Amino acid sequence: MNTSATPLVVADGLHRAFHVARGADPVVAVDDVSFTIEAGEALGLVGESGSGKSTIARILAGLERADSGSLRVAGIDRRTVGHGAAARLARARQVQMVFQDPYGSLDRRLTVEQTLTHAMRLHGLAGGRDAKGGAAELLERVRLSATQARLKPYQLSGGQRQRVAIARALAVEPAVLVLDEAVSALDVSVQAQILELLDEIRRESRISLLFVSHDLAVVDEVTDRVLVLFGGAVVEEGRTQDVLRKPAHPYTRLLIASVPGPGWDPHDVIARRAAFELSRSDAST
Amino acid sequence: MTAPLLEISDLSLRYGDAKILNRVNLAVAAGETVGLVGESGSGKSSTVRAALRLLPTSASLEGSVRIGGRDVLGVDERELRSIRADEVALIQQDPRGALNPVRRIGDSLTERLVRVHGERSVDAKRRGLELLEAVGISRPEHRFRQYPHELSGGMLQRVVIAAALTTRPKLLLADEATSALDVTTQAEVLAILRDQQQERGLGVLFITHDLHLAAAYCDRVYVMLRGEVVEELSGANLFAGASDPYTRLLLEAVPTIREETT
């Protein structure tokens, strides 16, 4: 990989706070987070609920704004792009997102083929027959049949719906694909098929992935590098296989020890958690 | 050994021509945690729902279900209510579906104690607050007055788990009850269940798609495929001892952080 060139994604000092109630302190969801993603690289985000991983994913996808910090994709600043329809479309073309719930993220009135042709037409990528041909190619890439192209979401299984969501994201040929818990709701065998599909897509193209998951084993399988988030901040980062096997930060160690496996004991996890909280409060006083 | 808390014998379930369950046999004894694993559509949830007679009238059931020795499929409505009230609690995956959105958390939490078990509302509230604290909810007094929409999914699931334990059931049917929780929160909740098992012999039927969790937490595990129990293993032996080809396939699909050999 050419490391001298500027990475595809450069996020620097991202910050995001939410005002939850009048008079209450804002909740800091993302606290000075910086990262890069090279073309063709897969970056993982791990951490517990509320650690900020989904907010970061949504900022990259343009669904959420950062209060401060900068975010550049292929050299273009995502924060200064205009608000008009054309600017929004340009932003959406660079980065596409796949969500956890394939039931909620597809238009239930559209067939699979229509879902894909709409996405292509919206971005002016294909018209008329071309769109149909494009849809057929996409379906082949995600291993769905021509028969399934005529079905609507309710006629598909969860795994098939997630394939459609991935195909729709690929329809606009994005540089970055953001996956937020995209395989978490799937059975293990279906999950394995989707992970294999992602692997194929990465080998075929130079697409970059931002992969958000609470499942460390899945992150281990999919990503090259990982950021560990706690309370909105990055506490550890590095090559995924190193971070998950030789964690340096106490929070990463806690996260790994909490995952059920041989010798796992819930009381032990609680004791570790308490020790971690205590060490943090000691450090801050 | 005493009679099991839950004993399902040759349970079959059909909707018209569609066979959902085929001669399912399983048992849960007091103080035992029994896992039920398998893919979506394998019949895990149907088994649990059939055991409580929570199925549409179009369902046709054969076989028997005994909870605390009582024949669930044979009793009248009145006794069925008594079994549901006194013996068993059910926790499902989606907490928003389990709580009334226009009632306060505290009311949902104490309703069964007050209305079904006739406890005084002050006692019910005390027990409710204790349990909220036990499941790791901060400021329980404040939460008591809140509505479901004001809490996150993880918080609500803990409320549902607390609500299930208020009436001190002998048997808990947990259908993906901790699947939506963080690993540390999941551990907190499972520690509470384990304490209740040791203290008062709570029996748990634990449905999960997380095979690592089933192996680490359950005494015994049943594996289901297409409406049938294909294998029964001890939790400790789930990964090493599986002999059924389907179980092996399922176990191999589970991603694991493996040591690199490079």
Coordinates of C-alpha atoms in Angstrom, one line a residue:
Chain A
M1 CA 0.0 0.0 0.0
N2 CA 1.3 3.4 -0.9
T3 CA 1.6 5.2 2.4
S4 CA 3.1 8.4 1.0
A5 CA -0.1 9.5 -0.6
T6 CA -2.9 11.1 1.5
P7 CA -5.3 8.5 2.8
L8 CA -8.7 8.4 1.3
V9 CA -10.4 9.4 4.6
V10 CA -8.8 11.8 7.0
A11 CA -10.8 12.7 10.1
D12 CA -9.1 15.1 12.5
G13 CA -10.4 16.2 15.9
L14 CA -14.0 15.3 15.4
H15 CA -16.3 16.4 18.2
R16 CA -20.0 16.0 18.7
A17 CA -22.2 16.8 21.6
F18 CA -26.0 16.3 22.0
H19 CA -28.2 18.5 24.0
V20 CA -30.6 16.1 25.7
A21 CA -32.6 18.3 28.0
R22 CA -32.9 21.9 28.8
G23 CA -30.6 23.0 31.6
A24 CA -28.7 19.7 31.5
D25 CA -25.1 19.4 30.4
P26 CA -24.7 18.3 26.8
V27 CA -23.7 14.6 26.3
V28 CA -20.4 14.4 24.5
A29 CA -20.8 11.5 22.0
V30 CA -17.6 12.0 20.1
D31 CA -14.6 13.6 21.8
D32 CA -11.6 14.6 19.7
V33 CA -11.6 11.6 17.4
S34 CA -9.0 11.4 14.6
F35 CA -8.4 8.6 12.2
T36 CA -7.5 7.8 8.6
I37 CA -8.7 5.1 6.2
E38 CA -6.6 4.2 3.2
A39 CA -8.2 3.2 -0.1
G40 CA -9.0 -0.5 0.1
E41 CA -8.6 -0.6 3.9
A42 CA -11.1 -1.8 6.4
L43 CA -11.2 0.1 9.7
G44 CA -13.2 -1.3 12.7
L45 CA -14.8 0.7 15.5
V46 CA -15.5 -1.2 18.7
G47 CA -16.8 -0.1 22.1
E48 CA -19.9 -0.4 24.2
S49 CA -23.3 1.3 23.6
G50 CA -22.8 5.0 24.0
S51 CA -19.1 4.9 23.1
G52 CA -19.7 7.0 20.1
K53 CA -19.1 4.4 17.3
S54 CA -22.5 4.9 15.6
T55 CA -22.2 8.7 15.8
I56 CA -18.8 8.6 14.1
A57 CA -20.2 6.3 11.4
R58 CA -23.1 8.7 10.8
I59 CA -20.8 11.7 10.6
L60 CA -18.7 9.9 8.0
A61 CA -21.9 9.0 6.1
G62 CA -23.1 12.6 6.3
L63 CA -26.2 11.8 8.4
E64 CA -24.9 13.7 11.4
R65 CA -22.7 16.8 11.6
A66 CA -19.6 17.2 13.7
D67 CA -19.5 20.3 15.9
S68 CA -15.9 20.8 15.2
G69 CA -12.9 19.0 13.6
S70 CA -12.4 18.2 10.0
L71 CA -13.3 15.3 7.8
R72 CA -11.9 14.9 4.3
V73 CA -12.8 12.1 1.8
A74 CA -10.6 12.0 -1.3
G75 CA -9.4 15.5 -0.4
I76 CA -12.9 17.0 -0.3
D77 CA -13.9 18.5 3.0
R78 CA -17.3 16.9 4.0
R79 CA -18.2 19.8 6.3
T80 CA -17.9 22.6 3.8
V81 CA -19.9 21.0 1.0
G82 CA -23.0 23.0 0.3
H83 CA -26.5 22.1 1.4
G84 CA -28.2 22.0 -2.0
A85 CA -29.5 18.8 -3.5
A86 CA -26.5 18.4 -5.8
A87 CA -24.1 18.8 -3.0
R88 CA -26.0 16.3 -0.9
L89 CA -25.9 13.8 -3.8
A90 CA -22.2 14.3 -4.3
R91 CA -21.6 13.6 -0.6
A92 CA -23.8 10.5 -0.7
R93 CA -22.0 9.2 -3.7
Q94 CA -18.7 9.2 -1.9
V95 CA -19.9 7.3 1.2
Q96 CA -22.7 4.8 1.4
M97 CA -24.1 3.2 4.6
V98 CA -25.6 -0.1 5.4
F99 CA -27.6 -0.3 8.7
Q100 CA -28.3 -3.0 11.2
D101 CA -32.0 -3.4 10.4
P102 CA -32.5 -4.5 6.8
Y103 CA -36.3 -4.4 7.5
G104 CA -36.3 -0.7 8.2
S105 CA -33.7 0.5 5.6
L106 CA -35.5 -0.6 2.4
D107 CA -38.6 0.9 0.8
R108 CA -41.2 -1.8 1.3
R109 CA -43.1 -0.7 -1.8
L110 CA -40.2 -1.2 -4.2
T111 CA -39.0 -4.5 -5.7
V112 CA -35.4 -5.3 -5.3
E113 CA -34.7 -4.2 -8.9
Q114 CA -36.5 -0.9 -8.5
T115 CA -34.6 -0.3 -5.3
L116 CA -31.3 -0.6 -7.3
T117 CA -32.5 1.3 -10.4
H118 CA -33.8 4.2 -8.3
A119 CA -30.5 4.6 -6.6
M120 CA -28.6 4.6 -9.9
R121 CA -31.0 7.0 -11.5
L122 CA -31.0 9.3 -8.5
H123 CA -27.3 9.7 -9.0
G124 CA -27.6 10.0 -12.8
L125 CA -25.6 6.8 -13.3
A126 CA -27.8 5.0 -15.7
G127 CA -31.1 5.5 -17.5
G128 CA -33.7 3.1 -19.0
R129 CA -32.2 -0.2 -20.1
D130 CA -28.8 0.6 -18.7
A131 CA -30.3 0.8 -15.2
K132 CA -31.8 -2.7 -15.6
G133 CA -28.5 -4.1 -16.8
G134 CA -26.7 -2.4 -13.9
A135 CA -29.2 -3.8 -11.5
A136 CA -28.6 -7.3 -12.9
E137 CA -24.9 -6.9 -12.5
L138 CA -25.3 -5.7 -8.9
L139 CA -27.5 -8.6 -8.0
E140 CA -25.0 -11.0 -9.4
R141 CA -22.3 -9.4 -7.3
V142 CA -24.3 -9.9 -4.1
R143 CA -25.5 -13.4 -5.2
L144 CA -29.2 -12.7 -5.7
S145 CA -31.1 -14.3 -8.5
A146 CA -33.1 -12.7 -11.3
T147 CA -36.2 -14.2 -9.7
Q148 CA -35.4 -12.4 -6.4
A149 CA -35.1 -9.1 -8.3
R150 CA -38.9 -9.0 -8.7
L151 CA -39.6 -9.6 -5.0
K152 CA -40.3 -7.0 -2.4
P153 CA -38.5 -6.8 1.0
Y154 CA -41.2 -8.7 2.9
Q155 CA -40.7 -11.7 0.6
L156 CA -37.0 -11.9 1.4
S157 CA -35.1 -13.3 4.4
G158 CA -33.0 -11.1 6.7
G159 CA -29.8 -12.1 5.0
Q160 CA -31.2 -11.5 1.5
R161 CA -32.5 -8.1 2.6
Q162 CA -29.0 -7.2 3.8
R163 CA -27.6 -8.3 0.4
V164 CA -30.1 -5.9 -1.2
A165 CA -29.0 -3.1 1.1
I166 CA -25.3 -3.8 0.2
A167 CA -26.2 -3.9 -3.5
R168 CA -28.0 -0.6 -3.2
A169 CA -25.0 1.0 -1.5
L170 CA -22.7 -0.4 -4.2
A171 CA -25.0 0.9 -7.0
V172 CA -23.6 4.4 -6.7
E173 CA -20.0 3.1 -6.7
P174 CA -18.9 4.8 -3.5
A175 CA -15.4 5.1 -2.3
V176 CA -16.3 4.2 1.3
L177 CA -18.9 1.8 2.6
V178 CA -20.0 2.3 6.2
L179 CA -21.5 -0.7 7.9
D180 CA -23.1 -0.1 11.3
E181 CA -23.8 -3.4 13.0
A182 CA -24.7 -4.7 9.5
V183 CA -24.3 -8.4 10.4
S184 CA -25.4 -8.2 14.0
A185 CA -29.0 -9.2 13.5
L186 CA -28.2 -12.2 11.3
D187 CA -27.9 -15.9 12.2
V188 CA -24.3 -17.1 12.4
S189 CA -24.4 -19.1 9.1
V190 CA -26.1 -16.1 7.2
Q191 CA -23.6 -13.8 8.9
A192 CA -20.7 -15.9 7.6
Q193 CA -22.1 -15.6 4.0
I194 CA -22.4 -11.8 4.3
L195 CA -18.9 -11.6 5.6
E196 CA -17.7 -13.7 2.7
L197 CA -19.5 -11.3 0.4
L198 CA -17.8 -8.3 1.9
D199 CA -14.5 -10.0 1.5
E200 CA -15.2 -10.6 -2.2
I201 CA -16.3 -7.0 -2.8
R202 CA -13.1 -5.8 -1.2
R203 CA -11.0 -8.1 -3.4
E204 CA -12.8 -6.9 -6.5
S205 CA -12.6 -3.2 -5.8
R206 CA -10.5 -0.7 -3.8
I207 CA -13.5 0.2 -1.7
S208 CA -12.8 1.2 1.9
L209 CA -14.8 0.0 4.8
L210 CA -15.7 1.6 8.2
F211 CA -17.0 -1.4 10.1
V212 CA -18.9 -0.8 13.3
S213 CA -19.7 -3.8 15.5
H214 CA -19.9 -4.9 19.1
D215 CA -18.8 -8.3 18.1
L216 CA -15.0 -8.4 18.4
A217 CA -14.6 -11.7 16.6
V218 CA -16.4 -10.3 13.5
V219 CA -14.3 -7.2 13.6
D220 CA -11.2 -9.4 13.8
E221 CA -12.4 -11.2 10.7
V222 CA -13.3 -8.2 8.6
T223 CA -10.9 -5.3 9.5
D224 CA -7.3 -4.4 9.1
R225 CA -7.1 -1.8 11.8
V226 CA -9.4 -1.0 14.7
L227 CA -10.2 2.0 17.0
V228 CA -11.4 1.1 20.5
L229 CA -13.8 3.8 21.8
F230 CA -14.8 4.6 25.3
G231 CA -16.9 7.5 26.3
G232 CA -16.6 9.0 22.8
A233 CA -12.8 9.0 22.8
V234 CA -10.3 6.7 21.2
V235 CA -8.5 4.8 23.9
E236 CA -6.5 2.4 21.7
E237 CA -5.8 1.9 18.1
G238 CA -3.7 -0.3 15.9
R239 CA -3.7 -3.4 13.7
T240 CA -6.8 -5.4 14.6
Q241 CA -5.0 -8.6 15.2
D242 CA -2.6 -6.9 17.6
V243 CA -5.2 -4.9 19.5
L244 CA -7.4 -7.9 20.0
R245 CA -4.6 -10.3 21.0
K246 CA -2.3 -8.0 22.8
P247 CA -4.5 -5.2 24.1
A248 CA -2.6 -2.4 25.8
H249 CA -5.4 -0.3 27.3
P250 CA -7.3 -1.5 30.4
Y251 CA -10.6 -0.8 28.7
T252 CA -9.7 -3.0 25.7
R253 CA -8.7 -5.7 28.0
L254 CA -12.0 -5.4 29.9
L255 CA -13.9 -5.5 26.6
I256 CA -12.1 -8.7 25.5
A257 CA -12.5 -10.4 28.9
S258 CA -16.3 -9.6 28.8
V259 CA -16.9 -11.7 25.7
P260 CA -18.3 -15.1 26.6
G261 CA -15.9 -17.9 26.1
P262 CA -14.2 -20.8 28.0
G263 CA -13.8 -19.9 31.6
W264 CA -16.1 -16.8 31.3
D265 CA -17.9 -15.9 34.6
P266 CA -20.4 -13.1 34.8
H267 CA -19.3 -12.2 38.3
D268 CA -15.7 -12.0 37.1
V269 CA -16.7 -9.5 34.4
I270 CA -18.5 -7.3 36.9
A271 CA -15.5 -7.3 39.2
R272 CA -13.2 -6.4 36.3
R273 CA -15.6 -3.6 35.3
A274 CA -15.7 -2.2 38.8
A275 CA -11.9 -2.3 39.0
F276 CA -11.7 -0.4 35.7
E277 CA -14.2 2.3 36.8
L278 CA -12.3 2.6 40.1
S279 CA -8.9 3.0 38.3
R280 CA -10.5 5.7 36.1
S281 CA -11.9 7.7 39.0
D282 CA -8.5 7.4 40.8
A283 CA -6.8 8.7 37.6
S284 CA -9.1 11.7 37.3
T285 CA -8.7 12.8 41.0
Chain B
M1 CA -34.0 -35.7 41.7
T2 CA -37.2 -33.9 42.1
A3 CA -39.7 -33.4 39.2
P4 CA -38.4 -30.9 36.7
L5 CA -39.8 -27.4 36.7
L6 CA -40.5 -27.6 33.0
E7 CA -41.0 -30.8 31.2
I8 CA -41.8 -30.8 27.5
S9 CA -42.6 -34.2 26.0
D10 CA -43.1 -35.1 22.4
L11 CA -44.4 -31.6 21.6
S12 CA -45.5 -31.1 18.1
L13 CA -47.0 -27.9 16.6
R14 CA -48.7 -27.4 13.2
Y15 CA -50.5 -24.6 11.5
G16 CA -52.6 -26.4 8.9
D17 CA -50.1 -28.3 6.8
A18 CA -47.1 -26.4 8.1
K19 CA -45.2 -28.4 10.7
I20 CA -43.4 -26.0 13.1
L21 CA -42.3 -28.4 15.9
N22 CA -41.8 -32.1 15.7
R23 CA -41.8 -34.2 18.9
V24 CA -39.7 -31.8 21.0
N25 CA -38.5 -33.1 24.3
L26 CA -36.8 -31.0 26.9
A27 CA -36.6 -30.4 30.6
V28 CA -35.4 -27.8 33.0
A29 CA -34.8 -28.7 36.7
A30 CA -34.7 -26.3 39.6
G31 CA -31.5 -24.3 39.8
E32 CA -30.5 -25.3 36.3
T33 CA -29.7 -23.2 33.2
V34 CA -30.6 -24.9 30.0
G35 CA -29.7 -23.4 26.6
L36 CA -31.8 -23.6 23.5
V37 CA -29.9 -22.8 20.4
G38 CA -30.5 -22.9 16.6
E39 CA -31.1 -20.6 13.7
S40 CA -34.0 -18.3 13.0
G41 CA -37.0 -20.4 12.2
S42 CA -35.7 -23.5 13.9
G43 CA -38.6 -23.4 16.4
K44 CA -36.9 -22.0 19.6
S45 CA -39.4 -19.3 20.2
S46 CA -42.3 -21.4 19.1
T47 CA -41.3 -24.0 21.8
V48 CA -41.3 -21.4 24.5
R49 CA -44.6 -19.8 23.3
A50 CA -46.2 -23.2 23.1
A51 CA -45.1 -24.0 26.6
L52 CA -47.1 -21.1 27.9
R53 CA -50.0 -21.6 25.4
L54 CA -49.3 -18.2 23.9
L55 CA -50.1 -19.3 20.4
P56 CA -52.9 -18.3 18.0
T57 CA -56.0 -20.5 18.0
S58 CA -55.1 -21.8 14.6
A59 CA -52.2 -23.7 16.1
S60 CA -52.6 -27.4 16.7
L61 CA -50.6 -28.9 19.5
E62 CA -49.8 -32.4 20.4
G63 CA -47.8 -33.8 23.3
S64 CA -47.5 -32.4 26.7
V65 CA -46.0 -29.5 28.7
R66 CA -45.7 -29.7 32.4
I67 CA -44.7 -26.7 34.5
G68 CA -44.3 -27.4 38.2
G69 CA -46.0 -30.7 37.6
R70 CA -49.1 -29.1 36.1
D71 CA -50.3 -30.0 32.7
V72 CA -50.3 -26.7 30.8
L73 CA -52.0 -27.9 27.7
G74 CA -54.8 -29.6 29.6
V75 CA -55.8 -27.1 32.3
D76 CA -58.6 -24.6 32.1
E77 CA -58.1 -20.8 31.6
R78 CA -58.2 -20.1 35.3
E79 CA -55.5 -22.6 36.2
L80 CA -53.5 -21.5 33.2
R81 CA -53.5 -17.9 34.6
S82 CA -52.4 -19.3 38.0
I83 CA -49.5 -21.1 36.4
R84 CA -48.4 -18.0 34.5
A85 CA -48.8 -15.9 37.6
D86 CA -47.1 -18.1 40.1
E87 CA -44.6 -20.3 38.4
V88 CA -43.1 -18.7 35.4
A89 CA -41.9 -15.5 33.8
L90 CA -41.1 -14.8 30.1
I91 CA -38.6 -12.3 28.8
Q92 CA -38.5 -11.6 25.1
Q93 CA -36.0 -9.8 23.0
D94 CA -37.8 -6.6 22.2
P95 CA -38.5 -4.6 25.4
R96 CA -40.5 -1.9 23.7
G97 CA -43.1 -4.6 22.8
A98 CA -43.2 -5.8 26.4
L99 CA -43.9 -2.4 28.1
N100 CA -47.0 -0.3 27.8
P101 CA -45.7 3.0 26.2
V102 CA -48.2 5.2 28.0
R103 CA -47.5 3.9 31.5
R104 CA -44.7 4.8 33.8
I105 CA -41.9 2.3 34.3
G106 CA -42.8 1.9 38.0
D107 CA -46.4 1.0 37.2
S108 CA -45.3 -1.6 34.7
L109 CA -42.8 -3.0 37.2
T110 CA -45.1 -3.4 40.1
E111 CA -48.4 -4.1 38.3
R112 CA -48.2 -7.9 38.6
L113 CA -47.2 -7.8 42.3
V114 CA -50.1 -5.6 43.2
R115 CA -52.8 -6.8 41.0
V116 CA -52.1 -10.5 40.7
H117 CA -50.3 -11.2 43.9
G118 CA -52.2 -8.7 46.1
E119 CA -49.1 -7.1 47.6
R120 CA -49.3 -3.6 49.1
S121 CA -48.1 -1.0 46.7
V122 CA -45.4 0.3 49.1
D123 CA -43.9 -3.2 49.3
A124 CA -44.2 -3.7 45.6
K125 CA -42.4 -0.4 45.0
R126 CA -39.6 -1.3 47.4
R127 CA -39.1 -4.6 45.7
G128 CA -39.2 -2.9 42.3
L129 CA -36.6 -0.3 43.3
E130 CA -34.3 -3.0 44.7
L131 CA -34.5 -5.0 41.5
L132 CA -33.9 -1.9 39.3
E133 CA -30.8 -1.3 41.3
A134 CA -29.8 -4.9 41.1
V135 CA -30.0 -4.9 37.3
G136 CA -27.7 -1.9 37.2
I137 CA -30.1 0.9 36.7
S138 CA -28.8 4.2 38.1
R139 CA -31.2 6.5 40.0
P140 CA -34.0 4.0 40.2
E141 CA -36.4 6.4 41.9
H142 CA -36.2 8.7 38.9
R143 CA -36.6 5.9 36.4
F144 CA -39.7 4.7 38.3
R145 CA -41.5 7.9 37.2
Q146 CA -40.2 7.8 33.6
Y147 CA -41.9 6.5 30.5
P148 CA -40.5 3.8 28.2
H149 CA -39.6 6.3 25.4
E150 CA -37.3 8.1 27.8
L151 CA -35.0 5.1 28.2
S152 CA -32.6 3.4 25.8
G153 CA -33.2 -0.1 24.6
G154 CA -30.6 -1.5 26.9
M155 CA -32.1 0.2 29.9
L156 CA -35.6 -0.9 29.0
Q157 CA -34.5 -4.5 28.7
R158 CA -33.1 -4.3 32.2
V159 CA -36.5 -3.0 33.3
V160 CA -38.2 -6.0 31.7
I161 CA -35.8 -8.4 33.4
A162 CA -36.4 -6.7 36.7
A163 CA -40.1 -6.9 36.1
A164 CA -39.9 -10.6 35.4
L165 CA -38.1 -11.2 38.7
T166 CA -40.5 -9.2 40.9
T167 CA -42.8 -12.1 41.4
R168 CA -40.0 -14.5 42.3
P169 CA -40.9 -17.0 39.5
K170 CA -39.5 -20.5 39.8
L171 CA -39.0 -20.8 36.1
L172 CA -37.7 -18.1 33.7
L173 CA -38.1 -18.4 30.0
A174 CA -35.5 -16.0 28.5
D175 CA -35.9 -15.6 24.7
E176 CA -32.8 -13.7 23.5
A177 CA -33.2 -11.7 26.6
T178 CA -29.7 -10.3 26.7
S179 CA -28.9 -10.4 23.0
A180 CA -29.3 -6.6 22.6
L181 CA -27.2 -5.7 25.6
D182 CA -23.5 -4.8 25.8
V183 CA -21.2 -7.6 27.0
T184 CA -20.7 -6.0 30.4
T185 CA -24.4 -5.3 30.9
Q186 CA -25.2 -8.8 29.7
A187 CA -22.7 -10.1 32.4
E188 CA -24.5 -8.0 35.1
V189 CA -27.9 -9.4 34.2
L190 CA -26.6 -13.0 33.9
A191 CA -24.9 -12.7 37.3
I192 CA -28.2 -11.7 38.9
L193 CA -29.9 -14.7 37.3
R194 CA -27.1 -17.0 38.5
D195 CA -27.5 -15.6 42.1
Q196 CA -31.2 -16.3 42.0
Q197 CA -30.5 -19.8 40.8
Q198 CA -28.2 -20.4 43.7
E199 CA -30.3 -18.6 46.3
R200 CA -33.7 -20.0 45.5
G201 CA -33.3 -22.6 42.8
L202 CA -34.6 -20.5 39.8
G203 CA -34.6 -22.6 36.7
V204 CA -33.9 -20.9 33.4
L205 CA -34.5 -21.9 29.8
F206 CA -32.1 -19.6 27.9
I207 CA -32.7 -19.1 24.2
T208 CA -29.8 -17.6 22.4
H209 CA -28.1 -17.5 19.1
D210 CA -24.8 -16.8 20.8
L211 CA -23.2 -20.2 21.0
H212 CA -20.2 -19.0 22.9
L213 CA -22.5 -17.6 25.6
A214 CA -24.6 -20.8 25.6
A215 CA -21.4 -22.8 26.1
A216 CA -20.1 -20.6 28.9
Y217 CA -23.3 -20.0 30.8
C218 CA -25.6 -23.0 30.4
D219 CA -25.4 -26.3 32.2
R220 CA -27.0 -28.1 29.3
V221 CA -27.7 -27.0 25.7
Y222 CA -30.3 -28.3 23.3
V223 CA -29.7 -27.7 19.6
M224 CA -32.8 -27.2 17.4
L225 CA -33.0 -27.6 13.6
R226 CA -36.3 -27.3 11.6
G227 CA -38.5 -27.9 14.6
E228 CA -36.6 -30.7 16.1
V229 CA -34.1 -31.1 18.9
V230 CA -31.1 -32.6 17.1
E231 CA -28.7 -32.8 19.9
E232 CA -28.3 -32.3 23.7
L233 CA -24.9 -31.5 25.1
S234 CA -23.4 -30.1 28.3
G235 CA -22.5 -26.4 28.0
A236 CA -18.9 -27.1 28.7
N237 CA -18.8 -29.8 26.0
L238 CA -20.8 -27.8 23.3
F239 CA -17.9 -26.9 21.1
A240 CA -15.8 -30.1 21.6
G241 CA -18.5 -32.7 21.9
A242 CA -21.0 -31.9 19.1
S243 CA -21.5 -34.9 16.9
D244 CA -24.5 -33.9 14.9
P245 CA -23.5 -32.6 11.4
Y246 CA -25.8 -29.6 11.8
T247 CA -24.5 -28.6 15.2
R248 CA -21.0 -28.9 13.8
L249 CA -21.9 -26.6 10.9
L250 CA -23.4 -24.1 13.2
L251 CA -20.4 -24.1 15.5
E252 CA -18.0 -23.7 12.6
A253 CA -19.9 -20.6 11.4
V254 CA -19.3 -18.8 14.7
P255 CA -16.5 -16.3 14.3
T256 CA -13.8 -16.7 16.9
I257 CA -10.7 -14.6 17.7
R258 CA -8.1 -17.2 16.8
E259 CA -4.5 -17.2 17.8
E260 CA -2.4 -16.4 14.7
T261 CA -0.1 -19.2 13.7
T262 CA 2.3 -16.9 11.8

